[in-house]
Amino acid sequence: MHVEFPILRQLENDRPEHYLQALQDFAPENTDLVLCILTNSRKDRYDALKKFLCLDNPIPSQMVLTKTVAATRRNQLVSVATKIGIQINAKLGGEIWGVHIPTKTLMVIGMDSYHDSKRRGASVGAFVASTNPSLTKFYSRVVYQRTAQELIDGLTRCMTEALREYHRNNDCLPEKIVIYRDGVGDGQLSAVAEHELPQIIETFPKISEGYEPKLAVVVVKKRGNTRFFQQDGRNVHNPPPGTVIDHTVTNADWYDFYLISQCARQGTIAPTHYNVIWDRTNFKVDHMQRLTFKLCHLYYNWPGTIRVPAVCQYAHKLAFLVGQSLHQQFSERLANKLFYLQIRWQTTDVPPREEPAADVSTNVTPTKQSNLMEFFDTSDNVREAKVIHGRWWYLDELRLKSNGDLHKLWYVLLKERNRLLTMEEEYRYQYELFPNPERIDKVEESMRNIMTVVRERDIAYNLLETGRTGEPTPQIRETSFGLLRYYQPKERILPFYKNRYYQLLWGKRRAAPWTNIFKRRYNEFQEHQEHQETNRIREIVANVIQKYPHLRNEEERVMEEYKKRFDFEQYHIPKRLARRPKLRAHETVWNEQEFIDHGDLTDSNSNDYERLQQEKASRMRRKKK
């Protein structure tokens, strides 16, 4: 790539309108690239420049921050300049590197979707297809659709334009097409086959009569909890790049496999799951896996392998740029260029403070704040933050610390947890996998251990001062059905019916008569079930004694053994329930008058309440005599 001496424009300030005014002088016909030096990562300025250079004046552009090129050492400056040069070369259509692809008439396609941040009624579907035999040049389009829709509509037009571009570059149409679909889950596999696949197949006859290429559709899933390890003696390592797992842990009914294509410097490596839902290419399984791994080498924004095939990552970058900055279809002039590649720095929605640029590679929040809001980091601070591995704080270590040290450590861990959660949310928003989820677990485990130590000390202080632990004592309470349950009091907010204003307004309400009737009926049913169980065990014991007469004198012991075998405890009716009217098994209707006559229905709203209570007391006195 040969670069002439550039035309320089120096601006008075960094306002977006000054950038746009300077860019008016450059036309797409005589300008190959626009490089803008930005003082900071303001989102409004970045979006304005990208809109102008992708819609009104379509020219490939490169945005560079001043802190990126302000390297203090010469070797750092050379590294930064090399990376920027590689990205510029890719945006101008250059082939930076490649891999050997045996199949010459092959087209690979990557598809992904992203939800527009500004247009509430639309989502972006990105379509990126290769246009040369070495799979190093690409044609890109986007499709707008309904909100939160993962399935892409309008694939017929995208496929038609991609095939025409392939024919324009190679004077032939591809014989085999492999589509890598990203952004769908296991529950949408059938929907992809029924909704997106027909749109692609019906395109082929429109291109040329009798044209039927061999098609394969592969669903790419990056989000998963599956992890693989390689054991080397007593040590456990991450598997090397290129490791394929296609048995034992895969689905026996699917054509799927796991591929580890990236190299992880720290933490556990996350494999990518590939599910082939349609295959007419006659590729062997090994050839499909090898092709997928080779495509992971062709992403020009990273000098190595990535988690997914390059066309999937290009589709994700395109959908992200359109959904975040452009919010509409870009110019056709840029369809053959990778104009959407960008350096990994996150834009911010608000102008920065008049402070020197902070180093975001540290472990703490770079922005100085004096209140508790410093425990909630913003996305511009944590997107590129470093995550350090370690272990959690053990209980024995925390028990040796003072209360003041525990208090300080608690807020340090709280700040670290909020920072990691913010980072995880940012990675999820970028459709990327958070590299260190185990770090959050370690921080939360340390916080739980601190709470345990503080509770132990609180119990010890209460024992020394009052002789009690201070913990709420457990109670045995009666449920609404009359059952006895073990209840452990917990610290919680008082319910609304315990509020004194609620009690003043509504008073202490009594249970209705039918509630007591239902409770009694439920208890009767439980007694009936237990009585049946007792009779069944007695029949079994009687049969055993009839078969073995020598056990007749040990009938009680045999009965007890069978009770233990069936895990049965003999039920004793409490004295307070001994006089209840019994419900026979064939009865289904309750006679309320029977309860009233017996004196068990305590309706405080009844006029005869006092009379019934007096009659009940007199009966009790007669029984005692």
CSV table of C-alpha atoms in Angstrom, one decimal, residues 51-205:
chain,number,residue,atom,x,y,z
A,51,LYS,CA,-22.8,9.8,9.6
A,52,PHE,CA,-21.3,12.4,7.4
A,53,LEU,CA,-18.5,10.1,6.1
A,54,CYS,CA,-20.8,7.1,5.6
A,55,LEU,CA,-24.0,8.8,4.3
A,56,ASP,CA,-23.5,12.3,2.9
A,57,ASN,CA,-19.9,12.1,1.8
A,58,PRO,CA,-19.0,8.3,1.6
A,59,ILE,CA,-15.3,8.1,2.3
A,60,PRO,CA,-13.5,5.4,4.5
A,61,SER,CA,-12.5,7.1,7.7
A,62,GLN,CA,-10.2,6.4,10.6
A,63,MET,CA,-10.7,8.0,14.1
A,64,VAL,CA,-7.7,8.1,16.4
A,65,LEU,CA,-7.5,9.5,19.9
A,66,THR,CA,-4.7,11.8,20.9
A,67,LYS,CA,-3.9,9.6,23.9
A,68,THR,CA,-3.5,6.6,21.5
A,69,VAL,CA,-0.7,8.2,19.5
A,70,ALA,CA,0.8,10.1,22.5
A,71,ALA,CA,3.2,7.3,23.4
A,72,THR,CA,6.2,8.1,25.5
A,73,ARG,CA,8.4,5.3,24.2
A,74,ARG,CA,9.5,4.7,20.6
A,75,ASN,CA,8.6,1.0,20.6
A,76,GLN,CA,5.1,1.8,21.8
A,77,LEU,CA,4.6,4.4,19.0
A,78,VAL,CA,5.8,1.9,16.4
A,79,SER,CA,3.3,-0.7,17.7
A,80,VAL,CA,0.4,1.8,17.7
A,81,ALA,CA,1.3,3.1,14.2
A,82,THR,CA,1.5,-0.5,12.9
A,83,LYS,CA,-2.0,-1.4,14.2
A,84,ILE,CA,-3.5,1.8,12.7
A,85,GLY,CA,-1.8,1.2,9.4
A,86,ILE,CA,-3.1,-2.4,9.2
A,87,GLN,CA,-6.6,-1.1,9.9
A,88,ILE,CA,-6.3,1.6,7.3
A,89,ASN,CA,-5.1,-0.9,4.8
A,90,ALA,CA,-8.1,-3.1,5.5
A,91,LYS,CA,-10.5,-0.2,5.1
A,92,LEU,CA,-9.1,0.6,1.7
A,93,GLY,CA,-9.7,-2.9,0.5
A,94,GLY,CA,-6.3,-4.4,1.1
A,95,GLU,CA,-5.7,-8.1,1.8
A,96,ILE,CA,-3.5,-8.0,4.9
A,97,TRP,CA,-3.0,-11.8,5.2
A,98,GLY,CA,-4.8,-15.0,4.2
A,99,VAL,CA,-5.0,-18.7,4.6
A,100,HIS,CA,-5.1,-21.6,2.1
A,101,ILE,CA,-8.6,-22.4,1.0
A,102,PRO,CA,-8.7,-25.6,-1.2
A,103,THR,CA,-12.2,-24.9,-2.5
A,104,LYS,CA,-11.9,-22.0,-5.0
A,105,THR,CA,-15.6,-21.4,-5.8
A,106,LEU,CA,-16.7,-20.9,-2.3
A,107,MET,CA,-18.6,-18.1,-0.7
A,108,VAL,CA,-18.9,-17.6,3.1
A,109,ILE,CA,-21.5,-15.4,4.7
A,110,GLY,CA,-21.8,-14.0,8.2
A,111,MET,CA,-25.1,-12.7,9.7
A,112,ASP,CA,-25.7,-11.0,13.0
A,113,SER,CA,-28.4,-8.7,14.5
A,114,TYR,CA,-28.2,-5.7,16.8
A,115,HIS,CA,-30.9,-3.6,18.4
A,116,ASP,CA,-30.8,0.1,17.4
A,117,SER,CA,-30.2,2.4,20.4
A,118,LYS,CA,-32.0,5.4,19.0
A,119,ARG,CA,-34.8,4.1,16.8
A,120,ARG,CA,-37.1,2.4,19.2
A,121,GLY,CA,-39.0,0.6,16.5
A,122,ALA,CA,-36.1,-1.0,14.6
A,123,SER,CA,-33.3,-3.6,14.8
A,124,VAL,CA,-30.3,-3.9,12.5
A,125,GLY,CA,-29.5,-7.1,10.7
A,126,ALA,CA,-26.0,-7.2,9.2
A,127,PHE,CA,-25.0,-9.3,6.1
A,128,VAL,CA,-21.3,-9.8,5.2
A,129,ALA,CA,-20.3,-12.1,2.2
A,130,SER,CA,-16.9,-12.9,0.7
A,131,THR,CA,-16.4,-12.0,-2.9
A,132,ASN,CA,-13.1,-13.6,-3.9
A,133,PRO,CA,-11.7,-17.2,-3.8
A,134,SER,CA,-9.3,-16.5,-1.0
A,135,LEU,CA,-12.1,-15.2,1.2
A,136,THR,CA,-10.3,-11.9,1.9
A,137,LYS,CA,-12.7,-9.4,0.3
A,138,PHE,CA,-16.2,-8.8,1.5
A,139,TYR,CA,-19.5,-7.2,0.5
A,140,SER,CA,-21.6,-5.8,3.3
A,141,ARG,CA,-25.3,-4.7,3.7
A,142,VAL,CA,-27.7,-4.1,6.5
A,143,VAL,CA,-31.5,-4.7,6.9
A,144,TYR,CA,-33.8,-2.8,9.2
A,145,GLN,CA,-36.6,-4.7,10.9
A,146,ARG,CA,-38.9,-4.7,13.9
A,147,THR,CA,-37.7,-4.1,17.5
A,148,ALA,CA,-36.1,-7.1,19.4
A,149,GLN,CA,-36.4,-9.3,16.3
A,150,GLU,CA,-33.5,-11.7,16.0
A,151,LEU,CA,-34.6,-13.3,12.7
A,152,ILE,CA,-33.6,-11.3,9.7
A,153,ASP,CA,-36.0,-10.3,6.9
A,154,GLY,CA,-35.0,-9.0,3.5
A,155,LEU,CA,-32.3,-11.6,2.9
A,156,THR,CA,-33.4,-12.0,-0.7
A,157,ARG,CA,-32.1,-8.6,-1.7
A,158,CYS,CA,-28.9,-9.0,0.2
A,159,MET,CA,-28.2,-12.4,-1.3
A,160,THR,CA,-28.9,-11.2,-4.8
A,161,GLU,CA,-26.5,-8.2,-4.5
A,162,ALA,CA,-23.8,-10.4,-3.0
A,163,LEU,CA,-24.0,-13.0,-5.8
A,164,ARG,CA,-23.9,-10.3,-8.4
A,165,GLU,CA,-20.8,-8.8,-6.8
A,166,TYR,CA,-19.2,-12.2,-6.7
A,167,HIS,CA,-19.9,-12.7,-10.4
A,168,ARG,CA,-18.5,-9.2,-11.2
A,169,ASN,CA,-15.2,-10.1,-9.5
A,170,ASN,CA,-14.8,-13.7,-10.6
A,171,ASP,CA,-16.8,-14.1,-13.8
A,172,CYS,CA,-18.6,-17.0,-12.2
A,173,LEU,CA,-21.1,-17.8,-9.4
A,174,PRO,CA,-20.0,-19.7,-6.3
A,175,GLU,CA,-20.7,-23.5,-6.3
A,176,LYS,CA,-20.8,-23.8,-2.6
A,177,ILE,CA,-22.1,-21.3,0.0
A,178,VAL,CA,-21.5,-21.6,3.8
A,179,ILE,CA,-23.6,-19.3,6.0
A,180,TYR,CA,-22.5,-18.6,9.6
A,181,ARG,CA,-25.5,-17.3,11.6
A,182,ASP,CA,-24.8,-15.6,14.9
A,183,GLY,CA,-27.1,-14.1,17.5
A,184,VAL,CA,-29.7,-16.9,17.8
A,185,GLY,CA,-30.2,-19.5,20.6
A,186,ASP,CA,-31.2,-23.2,20.7
A,187,GLY,CA,-34.9,-22.3,20.8
A,188,GLN,CA,-34.7,-20.5,17.5
A,189,LEU,CA,-33.0,-23.1,15.3
A,190,SER,CA,-36.3,-24.3,13.7
A,191,ALA,CA,-37.3,-20.6,13.2
A,192,VAL,CA,-34.1,-19.9,11.3
A,193,ALA,CA,-34.6,-23.0,9.1
A,194,GLU,CA,-38.2,-22.0,8.4
A,195,HIS,CA,-37.8,-18.2,8.1
A,196,GLU,CA,-34.4,-17.3,6.8
A,197,LEU,CA,-33.4,-20.4,4.8
A,198,PRO,CA,-36.3,-20.1,2.4
A,199,GLN,CA,-35.4,-16.5,1.6
A,200,ILE,CA,-31.9,-17.5,0.6
A,201,ILE,CA,-32.9,-20.6,-1.4
A,202,GLU,CA,-35.5,-18.7,-3.5
A,203,THR,CA,-32.8,-16.2,-4.5
A,204,PHE,CA,-30.8,-18.7,-6.6
A,205,PRO,CA,-33.3,-19.2,-9.5
